[in-house]
Amino acid sequence: MEKEMQQLETIARKTDENQSVLLEKESKLIRDAKQRAHKLVQDMNHDFDQEESTWRKQVEEEVEAYKISMAQQVENEIEFYRKQYEENKSYAREELIKEIFGYGHSKDE
């Protein structure tokens, strides 16, 4: 009976030791998993930041190109209307002179 008690105590001790070892291993696995997950999140955040930076740069370049294009278009339209104004101003001046001084118009017409 004493031998059986010693065997039971030995088994209980080994069971406790094994349980402690398993708890330590479980704790280590959980810690390692958390560290890997944290590293993955950091990597994902880094990748996201890089993609966002690239996207922002592209958008800024597109906006700048659009601004330049619009500015050129406005300049072209201003030049077009300036030329029209000059041509019309000259024509209006000639018509006014004709009207005032009667050039090119006869009263019989």
Short mmCIF file of C-alpha atoms in Angstrom, two decimals:
data_model
loop_
_atom_site.label_atom_id
_atom_site.label_comp_id
_atom_site.label_asym_id
_atom_site.label_seq_id
_atom_site.Cartn_x
_atom_site.Cartn_y
_atom_site.Cartn_z
CA MET A 1 0.00 0.00 0.00
CA GLU A 2 2.84 2.35 0.81
CA LYS A 3 4.41 1.61 -2.53
CA GLU A 4 1.13 2.40 -4.25
CA MET A 5 0.94 5.68 -2.32
CA GLN A 6 4.46 6.56 -3.43
CA GLN A 7 3.53 5.72 -7.01
CA LEU A 8 0.42 7.90 -6.74
CA GLU A 9 2.49 10.73 -5.26
CA THR A 10 5.06 10.33 -8.03
CA ILE A 11 2.31 10.35 -10.64
CA ALA A 12 0.70 13.40 -9.01
CA ARG A 13 4.07 15.22 -8.89
CA LYS A 14 4.80 14.38 -12.53
CA THR A 15 1.29 15.48 -13.46
CA ASP A 16 1.85 18.79 -11.65
CA GLU A 17 5.24 19.21 -13.33
CA ASN A 18 3.76 18.38 -16.73
CA GLN A 19 0.90 20.78 -16.11
CA SER A 20 3.38 23.53 -15.17
CA VAL A 21 5.44 22.82 -18.28
CA LEU A 22 2.30 22.87 -20.42
CA LEU A 23 1.16 26.16 -18.85
CA GLU A 24 4.59 27.67 -19.52
CA LYS A 25 4.53 26.45 -23.11
CA GLU A 26 0.98 27.75 -23.55
CA SER A 27 1.99 31.10 -22.10
CA LYS A 28 5.02 31.24 -24.41
CA LEU A 29 2.88 30.32 -27.44
CA ILE A 30 0.35 33.01 -26.56
CA ARG A 31 3.13 35.58 -26.06
CA ASP A 32 4.76 34.59 -29.37
CA ALA A 33 1.41 34.75 -31.18
CA LYS A 34 0.75 38.22 -29.75
CA GLN A 35 4.22 39.38 -30.82
CA ARG A 36 3.71 38.01 -34.34
CA ALA A 37 0.28 39.61 -34.55
CA HIS A 38 1.71 42.92 -33.33
CA LYS A 39 4.48 42.69 -35.94
CA LEU A 40 1.95 41.91 -38.68
CA VAL A 41 -0.17 44.90 -37.65
CA GLN A 42 2.91 47.12 -37.69
CA ASP A 43 3.84 45.83 -41.15
CA MET A 44 0.29 46.38 -42.41
CA ASN A 45 0.26 49.91 -40.99
CA HIS A 46 3.61 50.62 -42.63
CA ASP A 47 2.36 49.28 -45.98
CA PHE A 48 -0.84 51.31 -45.65
CA ASP A 49 1.13 54.46 -44.84
CA GLN A 50 3.34 53.90 -47.89
CA GLU A 51 0.33 53.32 -50.15
CA GLU A 52 -1.42 56.39 -48.74
CA SER A 53 1.71 58.47 -49.28
CA THR A 54 2.00 57.24 -52.87
CA TRP A 55 -1.70 57.91 -53.46
CA ARG A 56 -1.46 61.43 -52.00
CA LYS A 57 1.56 62.18 -54.18
CA GLN A 58 -0.28 60.97 -57.29
CA VAL A 59 -3.35 63.02 -56.41
CA GLU A 60 -1.23 66.11 -55.78
CA GLU A 61 0.51 65.61 -59.15
CA GLU A 62 -2.84 65.19 -60.91
CA VAL A 63 -4.28 68.27 -59.20
CA GLU A 64 -1.20 70.29 -60.13
CA ALA A 65 -1.40 69.11 -63.75
CA TYR A 66 -5.10 70.04 -63.79
CA LYS A 67 -4.33 73.50 -62.37
CA ILE A 68 -1.66 74.06 -65.02
CA SER A 69 -4.01 72.85 -67.76
CA MET A 70 -6.82 75.10 -66.53
CA ALA A 71 -4.47 78.08 -66.23
CA GLN A 72 -3.28 77.52 -69.80
CA GLN A 73 -6.86 77.19 -71.01
CA VAL A 74 -7.83 80.43 -69.25
CA GLU A 75 -4.80 82.21 -70.72
CA ASN A 76 -5.74 80.95 -74.19
CA GLU A 77 -9.32 82.15 -73.77
CA ILE A 78 -8.16 85.54 -72.48
CA GLU A 79 -5.89 85.89 -75.50
CA PHE A 80 -8.71 84.85 -77.84
CA TYR A 81 -11.13 87.40 -76.37
CA ARG A 82 -8.43 90.08 -76.26
CA LYS A 83 -7.83 89.59 -79.98
CA GLN A 84 -11.55 89.69 -80.66
CA TYR A 85 -11.84 92.86 -78.60
CA GLU A 86 -8.98 94.49 -80.50
CA GLU A 87 -10.51 93.49 -83.84
CA ASN A 88 -13.96 94.67 -82.81
CA LYS A 89 -12.57 97.87 -81.30
CA SER A 90 -10.80 98.67 -84.55
CA TYR A 91 -13.92 97.83 -86.58
CA ALA A 92 -16.14 99.88 -84.25
CA ARG A 93 -13.75 102.82 -84.51
CA GLU A 94 -13.85 102.62 -88.31
CA GLU A 95 -17.64 102.42 -88.29
CA LEU A 96 -17.87 105.39 -85.92
CA ILE A 97 -15.56 107.44 -88.13
CA LYS A 98 -17.61 106.49 -91.20
CA GLU A 99 -20.80 107.44 -89.42
CA ILE A 100 -19.45 110.74 -88.11
CA PHE A 101 -17.73 111.83 -91.27
CA GLY A 102 -19.98 110.06 -93.73
CA TYR A 103 -17.24 108.00 -95.34
CA GLY A 104 -18.53 105.09 -97.29
CA HIS A 105 -22.18 106.02 -96.80
CA SER A 106 -24.19 108.13 -99.08
CA LYS A 107 -27.40 109.65 -97.86
CA ASP A 108 -29.20 108.43 -100.97
CA GLU A 109 -28.59 104.77 -100.17
#
